[in-house]
CSV table of C-alpha atoms and ligand atoms in Angstrom, one decimal:
chain,number,residue,atom,x,y,z
A,1,UNK,CA,40.4,27.5,4.0
A,2,UNK,CA,43.8,28.6,5.3
A,3,UNK,CA,42.3,31.8,6.7
A,4,UNK,CA,39.4,30.0,8.3
A,5,UNK,CA,41.8,27.5,9.8
A,6,UNK,CA,44.0,30.2,11.3
A,7,UNK,CA,41.0,32.1,12.7
A,8,UNK,CA,39.6,29.0,14.3
A,9,UNK,CA,42.9,28.3,15.9
A,10,UNK,CA,43.0,31.8,17.3
A,11,UNK,CA,39.6,31.1,19.0
A,12,UNK,CA,41.1,28.0,20.6
A,13,UNK,CA,39.8,25.3,18.2
A,14,UNK,CA,41.6,22.0,18.3
A,15,UNK,CA,41.7,20.4,14.9
A,16,UNK,CA,42.1,16.7,14.5
A,17,UNK,CA,42.9,15.8,10.8
A,18,UNK,CA,42.4,13.2,9.6
A,19,UNK,CA,40.0,11.6,12.0
A,20,UNK,CA,36.8,9.7,11.5
A,21,UNK,CA,34.0,9.6,14.1
A,22,UNK,CA,32.5,6.2,14.4
A,23,UNK,CA,29.9,6.7,17.1
A,24,UNK,CA,28.1,9.3,19.2
A,25,UNK,CA,26.4,8.6,22.6
A,26,UNK,CA,25.7,10.1,25.9
A,27,UNK,CA,27.9,9.5,28.9
A,28,UNK,CA,26.6,7.5,31.9
A,29,UNK,CA,25.5,10.6,33.7
A,30,UNK,CA,23.6,11.7,30.7
A,31,UNK,CA,25.2,15.1,30.9
A,32,UNK,CA,27.8,15.0,28.1
A,33,UNK,CA,28.3,13.4,24.7
A,34,UNK,CA,31.1,10.9,23.8
A,35,UNK,CA,32.3,10.7,20.3
A,36,UNK,CA,34.5,7.7,19.5
A,37,UNK,CA,37.1,8.0,16.8
A,38,UNK,CA,38.3,5.4,14.4
A,39,UNK,CA,41.6,5.2,16.2
A,40,UNK,CA,39.8,4.4,19.5
A,41,UNK,CA,40.2,7.9,21.0
A,42,UNK,CA,37.2,9.6,22.5
A,43,UNK,CA,36.1,13.2,22.5
A,44,UNK,CA,33.9,14.4,25.3
A,45,UNK,CA,31.7,17.3,24.6
A,46,UNK,CA,28.8,19.3,26.0
A,47,UNK,CA,27.4,19.9,22.6
A,48,UNK,CA,27.9,18.5,19.1
A,49,UNK,CA,27.4,20.0,15.6
A,50,UNK,CA,26.9,17.3,13.0
A,51,UNK,CA,28.3,18.5,9.6
A,52,UNK,CA,29.3,15.2,8.0
A,53,UNK,CA,27.7,16.1,4.6
A,54,UNK,CA,26.5,13.7,1.9
A,55,UNK,CA,28.2,11.7,-0.8
A,56,UNK,CA,26.9,11.8,-4.3
A,57,UNK,CA,25.4,8.5,-5.5
A,58,UNK,CA,27.2,6.6,-8.2
A,59,UNK,CA,25.3,4.1,-10.4
A,60,UNK,CA,26.7,0.6,-10.8
A,61,UNK,CA,28.1,0.9,-14.4
A,62,UNK,CA,31.2,-1.1,-15.3
A,63,UNK,CA,34.4,0.9,-15.6
A,64,UNK,CA,32.6,4.1,-14.4
A,65,UNK,CA,35.7,5.1,-12.3
A,66,UNK,CA,37.9,4.9,-15.4
A,67,UNK,CA,36.1,7.8,-16.9
A,68,UNK,CA,35.5,9.9,-13.8
A,69,UNK,CA,37.4,13.2,-13.7
A,70,UNK,CA,37.5,13.5,-17.5
A,71,UNK,CA,34.3,12.3,-19.1
A,72,UNK,CA,31.9,11.5,-16.3
A,73,UNK,CA,30.6,14.5,-14.4
A,74,UNK,CA,28.5,15.0,-11.2
A,75,UNK,CA,27.8,18.7,-11.8
A,76,UNK,CA,27.5,21.1,-14.8
A,77,UNK,CA,29.5,24.3,-14.4
A,78,UNK,CA,30.6,26.7,-17.2
A,79,UNK,CA,33.7,24.6,-17.6
A,80,UNK,CA,31.8,21.4,-18.4
A,81,UNK,CA,29.5,23.3,-20.7
A,82,UNK,CA,32.4,24.6,-22.6
A,83,UNK,CA,34.0,21.2,-22.8
A,84,UNK,CA,30.8,19.8,-24.4
A,85,UNK,CA,29.9,22.7,-26.7
A,86,UNK,CA,28.6,21.4,-30.0
A,87,UNK,CA,28.6,17.8,-28.9
A,88,UNK,CA,26.0,15.2,-27.9
A,89,UNK,CA,25.9,14.5,-24.2
A,90,UNK,CA,24.0,12.1,-22.0
A,91,UNK,CA,22.5,13.0,-18.6
A,92,UNK,CA,21.1,10.5,-16.1
A,93,UNK,CA,18.6,11.7,-13.5
A,94,UNK,CA,15.2,13.2,-13.1
A,95,UNK,CA,15.3,15.5,-10.1
A,96,UNK,CA,15.4,19.3,-10.1
A,97,UNK,CA,19.2,19.3,-10.2
A,98,UNK,CA,19.1,17.1,-13.3
A,99,UNK,CA,16.5,19.4,-14.8
A,100,UNK,CA,18.5,22.6,-14.2
A,101,UNK,CA,21.6,20.9,-15.7
A,102,UNK,CA,19.7,19.8,-18.8
A,103,UNK,CA,18.5,23.3,-19.5
A,104,UNK,CA,21.9,24.7,-18.8
A,105,UNK,CA,23.8,22.3,-21.0
A,106,UNK,CA,21.2,22.5,-23.8
A,107,UNK,CA,22.1,26.1,-24.5
A,108,UNK,CA,25.5,25.1,-25.8
A,109,UNK,CA,25.5,21.4,-26.7
A,110,UNK,CA,24.2,19.8,-29.9
A,111,UNK,CA,21.9,17.4,-28.1
A,112,UNK,CA,21.1,16.3,-24.6
A,113,UNK,CA,20.0,12.7,-24.1
A,114,UNK,CA,18.1,12.8,-20.8
A,115,UNK,CA,18.0,9.2,-19.5
A,116,UNK,CA,15.3,8.8,-17.0
A,117,UNK,CA,14.8,5.5,-15.0
A,118,UNK,CA,11.1,6.2,-14.3
A,119,UNK,CA,8.1,6.6,-16.5
A,120,UNK,CA,8.3,10.5,-16.8
A,121,UNK,CA,10.0,13.6,-15.5
A,122,UNK,CA,6.9,15.1,-13.9
A,123,UNK,CA,6.9,12.8,-10.9
A,124,UNK,CA,10.2,14.0,-9.6
A,125,UNK,CA,10.8,17.4,-11.3
A,126,UNK,CA,9.2,20.8,-10.9
A,127,UNK,CA,6.7,21.6,-13.6
A,128,UNK,CA,8.4,24.7,-14.7
A,129,UNK,CA,11.5,22.7,-15.5
A,130,UNK,CA,9.5,19.9,-17.2
A,131,UNK,CA,7.8,22.6,-19.4
A,132,UNK,CA,11.1,24.2,-20.2
A,133,UNK,CA,12.7,20.9,-21.2
A,134,UNK,CA,9.8,20.0,-23.4
A,135,UNK,CA,10.2,23.3,-25.2
A,136,UNK,CA,13.9,22.6,-26.0
A,137,UNK,CA,14.3,21.0,-29.5
A,138,UNK,CA,17.7,19.6,-28.7
A,139,UNK,CA,16.7,17.6,-25.7
A,140,UNK,CA,15.4,14.0,-26.0
A,141,UNK,CA,14.0,12.5,-22.9
A,142,UNK,CA,14.2,8.7,-22.8
A,143,UNK,CA,12.1,7.1,-20.1
A,144,UNK,CA,12.7,3.6,-18.5
A,145,UNK,CA,16.3,4.0,-19.6
A,146,UNK,CA,19.3,2.4,-18.0
A,147,UNK,CA,22.9,2.9,-19.0
A,148,UNK,CA,24.4,-0.5,-19.8
A,149,UNK,CA,27.9,0.3,-21.0
A,150,UNK,CA,30.6,2.9,-21.4
A,151,UNK,CA,33.2,2.6,-24.2
A,152,UNK,CA,36.5,4.5,-24.6
A,153,UNK,CA,40.2,4.3,-24.1
A,154,UNK,CA,42.7,6.1,-21.9
A,155,UNK,CA,40.0,7.4,-19.6
A,156,UNK,CA,38.3,9.2,-22.4
A,157,UNK,CA,34.7,8.2,-23.2
A,158,UNK,CA,33.8,7.5,-26.8
A,159,UNK,CA,30.3,6.0,-26.6
A,160,UNK,CA,27.5,5.4,-24.2
A,161,UNK,CA,25.1,2.5,-24.4
A,162,UNK,CA,21.6,2.2,-22.8
A,163,UNK,CA,18.6,0.0,-22.8
A,164,UNK,CA,15.0,0.9,-22.5
A,165,UNK,CA,12.7,-1.2,-20.3
A,166,UNK,CA,13.0,-4.9,-20.8
A,167,UNK,CA,14.2,-4.6,-24.3
A,168,UNK,CA,17.4,-6.6,-25.1
A,169,UNK,CA,18.5,-4.2,-27.9
A,170,UNK,CA,20.8,-1.4,-26.8
A,171,UNK,CA,21.1,2.2,-28.1
A,172,UNK,CA,24.6,3.3,-28.7
A,173,UNK,CA,25.6,6.9,-29.3
A,174,UNK,CA,29.0,8.6,-29.8
A,175,UNK,CA,29.0,10.5,-26.5
A,176,UNK,CA,32.1,11.9,-24.9
A,177,UNK,CA,30.5,13.4,-21.8
A,178,UNK,CA,28.1,11.7,-19.3
A,179,UNK,CA,26.4,13.6,-16.5
A,180,UNK,CA,25.1,11.9,-13.4
A,181,UNK,CA,22.5,13.6,-11.2
A,182,UNK,CA,21.0,10.7,-9.2
A,183,UNK,CA,21.0,12.2,-5.8
A,184,UNK,CA,23.0,12.0,-2.6
A,185,UNK,CA,23.2,9.7,0.4
A,186,UNK,CA,23.9,11.3,3.8
A,187,UNK,CA,27.0,10.4,5.8
A,188,UNK,CA,25.0,9.3,8.8
A,189,UNK,CA,26.1,5.7,9.3
A,190,UNK,CA,28.2,6.8,12.3
A,191,UNK,CA,25.0,8.0,14.0
A,192,UNK,CA,23.4,4.6,14.3
A,193,UNK,CA,22.8,3.9,17.9
A,194,UNK,CA,22.8,7.6,18.8
A,195,UNK,CA,19.0,7.8,18.8
A,196,UNK,CA,19.1,10.9,16.6
A,197,UNK,CA,16.0,11.1,14.4
A,198,UNK,CA,16.6,10.8,10.7
A,199,UNK,CA,14.2,11.1,7.8
A,200,UNK,CA,13.4,8.2,5.4
A,201,UNK,CA,16.5,8.9,3.4
A,202,UNK,CA,18.8,9.0,6.4
A,203,UNK,CA,19.2,12.8,6.6
A,204,UNK,CA,19.2,14.4,10.1
A,205,UNK,CA,15.9,16.0,11.2
A,206,UNK,CA,16.1,19.4,12.9
A,207,UNK,CA,13.8,22.0,14.3
A,208,UNK,CA,10.1,21.3,14.2
A,209,UNK,CA,10.6,18.2,12.2
A,210,UNK,CA,12.7,16.7,15.0
A,211,UNK,CA,9.8,17.1,17.4
A,212,UNK,CA,9.5,18.8,20.8
A,213,UNK,CA,10.5,22.5,21.1
A,214,UNK,CA,13.7,22.2,19.2
A,215,UNK,CA,15.7,25.2,18.0
A,216,UNK,CA,15.9,25.6,14.2
A,217,UNK,CA,19.1,23.6,13.7
A,218,UNK,CA,18.8,21.3,16.8
A,219,UNK,CA,18.3,17.6,16.3
A,220,UNK,CA,15.9,15.4,18.2
A,221,UNK,CA,18.6,15.2,21.0
A,222,UNK,CA,18.9,18.4,23.0
A,223,UNK,CA,22.4,19.9,22.5
A,224,UNK,CA,23.2,18.1,19.2
A,225,UNK,CA,22.8,20.3,16.1
A,226,UNK,CA,23.1,19.5,12.4
A,227,UNK,CA,24.1,21.8,9.5
A,228,UNK,CA,24.8,21.6,5.8
A,229,UNK,CA,24.2,18.8,3.4
A,230,UNK,CA,23.6,16.2,6.2
A,231,UNK,CA,20.6,18.1,7.4
A,232,UNK,CA,17.2,17.1,6.1
A,233,UNK,CA,15.7,19.8,4.0
A,234,UNK,CA,18.9,21.9,3.7
A,235,UNK,CA,19.8,23.6,0.4
A,236,UNK,CA,22.7,21.5,-0.9
A,237,UNK,CA,25.0,24.4,-1.6
A,238,UNK,CA,28.2,25.7,-0.2
A,239,UNK,CA,26.7,29.1,0.8
A,240,UNK,CA,23.8,27.4,2.6
A,241,UNK,CA,26.2,25.2,4.5
A,242,UNK,CA,28.4,28.1,5.5
A,243,UNK,CA,25.4,30.2,6.5
A,244,UNK,CA,24.1,27.4,8.7
A,245,UNK,CA,27.5,27.1,10.3
A,246,UNK,CA,27.4,30.8,11.3
A,247,UNK,CA,23.8,30.4,12.4
A,248,UNK,CA,24.4,27.4,14.7
A,249,UNK,CA,27.0,29.4,16.7
A,250,UNK,CA,24.2,31.5,18.2
A,251,UNK,CA,22.2,28.4,19.0
A,252,UNK,CA,25.2,26.8,20.6
A,253,UNK,CA,25.8,29.9,22.8
A,254,UNK,CA,22.2,29.8,23.9
A,255,UNK,CA,22.4,26.1,24.7
A,256,UNK,CA,25.7,26.2,26.5
A,257,UNK,CA,24.7,29.3,28.5
A,258,UNK,CA,21.7,27.5,29.9
A,259,UNK,CA,23.7,24.3,30.4
A,260,UNK,CA,26.6,26.0,32.2
A,261,UNK,CA,24.4,27.0,35.1
A,262,UNK,CA,23.6,23.4,35.7
A,263,UNK,CA,27.1,22.0,35.0
A,264,UNK,CA,28.9,24.6,37.1
A,265,UNK,CA,27.1,23.3,40.1
A,266,UNK,CA,28.1,19.8,39.7
A,267,UNK,CA,31.6,19.6,38.0
A,268,UNK,CA,34.6,21.2,36.5
A,269,UNK,CA,35.1,21.7,32.8
A,270,UNK,CA,35.7,18.2,31.3
A,271,UNK,CA,38.9,17.0,29.6
A,272,UNK,CA,38.1,17.2,25.9
A,273,UNK,CA,40.4,14.7,24.3
A,274,UNK,CA,41.0,11.4,26.0
A,275,UNK,CA,43.1,8.5,24.7
A,276,UNK,CA,41.5,5.1,24.1
B,301,FAD,C1,30.8,17.3,-7.3
B,301,FAD,C2,30.1,18.3,-6.6
B,301,FAD,C3,30.0,19.6,-7.1
B,301,FAD,C4,29.4,20.6,-6.4
B,301,FAD,N1,29.3,21.9,-6.9
B,301,FAD,C5,28.7,22.9,-6.2
B,301,FAD,C6,28.7,24.2,-6.7
B,301,FAD,O1,29.2,24.4,-7.8
B,301,FAD,N2,28.2,25.2,-5.9
B,301,FAD,C7,27.7,24.9,-4.7
B,301,FAD,O2,27.3,25.8,-4.0
B,301,FAD,N3,27.7,23.6,-4.2
B,301,FAD,C8,28.2,22.6,-4.9
B,301,FAD,N4,28.2,21.4,-4.4
B,301,FAD,C9,27.6,21.1,-3.1
B,301,FAD,C10,28.5,21.5,-2.0
B,301,FAD,O3,29.8,20.8,-2.1
B,301,FAD,C11,27.9,21.1,-0.6
B,301,FAD,O4,26.6,21.7,-0.5
B,301,FAD,C12,28.8,21.6,0.5
B,301,FAD,O5,30.1,21.1,0.4
B,301,FAD,C13,28.2,21.1,1.8
B,301,FAD,O6,29.0,21.3,2.9
B,301,FAD,P1,29.0,20.4,4.2
B,301,FAD,O7,30.0,21.0,5.1
B,301,FAD,O8,27.6,20.3,4.7
B,301,FAD,O9,29.5,19.0,3.7
B,301,FAD,P2,30.8,18.5,3.0
B,301,FAD,O10,31.5,19.6,2.3
B,301,FAD,O11,30.4,17.2,2.3
B,301,FAD,O12,31.7,18.1,4.2
B,301,FAD,C14,31.5,17.0,5.1
B,301,FAD,C15,32.8,16.6,5.7
B,301,FAD,O13,32.5,15.7,6.7
B,301,FAD,C16,33.4,14.6,6.6
B,301,FAD,N5,32.9,13.4,7.3
B,301,FAD,C17,31.8,12.6,6.9
B,301,FAD,N6,31.6,11.7,7.8
B,301,FAD,C18,32.5,11.8,8.8
B,301,FAD,C19,32.8,11.1,10.0
B,301,FAD,N7,32.1,10.1,10.4
B,301,FAD,N8,33.8,11.6,10.8
B,301,FAD,C20,34.6,12.7,10.4
B,301,FAD,N9,34.3,13.4,9.3
B,301,FAD,C21,33.3,12.9,8.5
B,301,FAD,C22,33.5,14.4,5.1
B,301,FAD,O14,34.7,13.6,4.8
B,301,FAD,C23,33.6,15.8,4.7
B,301,FAD,O15,34.9,16.3,4.7
B,301,FAD,C24,28.8,20.3,-5.1
B,301,FAD,C25,29.0,19.1,-4.6
B,301,FAD,C26,29.6,18.1,-5.3
B,301,FAD,C27,29.8,16.7,-4.7
C-alpha cells in the first residue's frame, strides 16, 4: 500500500483521506462531473472511476458484534480452519462462497452445520458444490434454519442456537465458531440521483449491460467507469479488483483523449478541488 501510494504521488495523484463522497452529478454545461464530499467540498472531474466496493451483510442476531473478530467469521482462510480443527462449526449461507467454505472447512473440522434459510442448497449453489457437500459425511445441511441466539462470555462463543421453520423449539449446539456467508451489499447509496444504471441488487452496470456502445468498464454514463466489488458481475476478489484498476486506465486514456479535443476548444483545464 505504501509503495502504491508513493508511486501514485509521483504521477501527480492528489489523495484526500479520509473523505466520503456523498453525490455525483454533471455540471450545468454537461461537460464535467461534480463530486460533493461529506465536508461540503466539491471535486470537479472530466472522468470518474467508481471503486466504492461492497460491505458484507450481517444478519440481525443479538450480540453478534460481541463475538466478531474472535468467534464470528466472514471468510474461511487457513487460519480459521486451523482454529476450528476437530470442532463443530456452524455456517450460515447457501451461495457458492458458502459452498466453497463448507467443503474447505469440512476437511479439518469434526462437523459443519450448514444453516440454510431457504428450502434447499440447489436453488442458489452450483450443482458441483451441492454434490460435493452431499458426499461429505461430516456436513449436515439444515434448511429453513434461522440463528436465534449466541451464547458465550468475554467475546468467546460457547453455543449457537437456531430454529427450523415455524417451530418454537430451538436446537442448541456447543459451537465456538460461526461462519457467515450471506452476501454483500454495494456501496452505491451515494450514486442516487446520478442516473447511473444499477442492477436489481444495486451493483453498478458496465459495458454491454449498461446499454449503448459502452466500453467494458464504462457505466451507463459516458466517462464514468466502475471497477472492483461495486461493479455488477465482477469477481469479488482482490486480484480481480486490482486487475480492473489497471484495465480502466487504458479506457480512461481513450476517453480523455477524445474528450480533450472537444474541451481544448472551449476551456482551460478546470480547477480540481474547490472549497464548499
Ligand atoms: C472479510 C473479507 C475477507 C476477504 N477475503 C478475501 C481473500 O482472502 N481473498 C480475496 O481475494 N478477496 C477477499 N475479500 C474480497 C476483497 O476484499 C474484495 O474483493 C476487494 O477488497 C475489492 O476491492 P475494491 O477496491 O473493489 O473495494 P474495497 O476494498 O471494498 O474498497 C472500497 C473502498 O471505498 C470506500 N468507499 C465506499 N463508499 C465510499 C464513498 N461514498 N466515498 C469515499 N469512499 C468510499 C470504502 O470505505 C473502501 O475503502 C474479502 C473481503 C472481506 C470483506
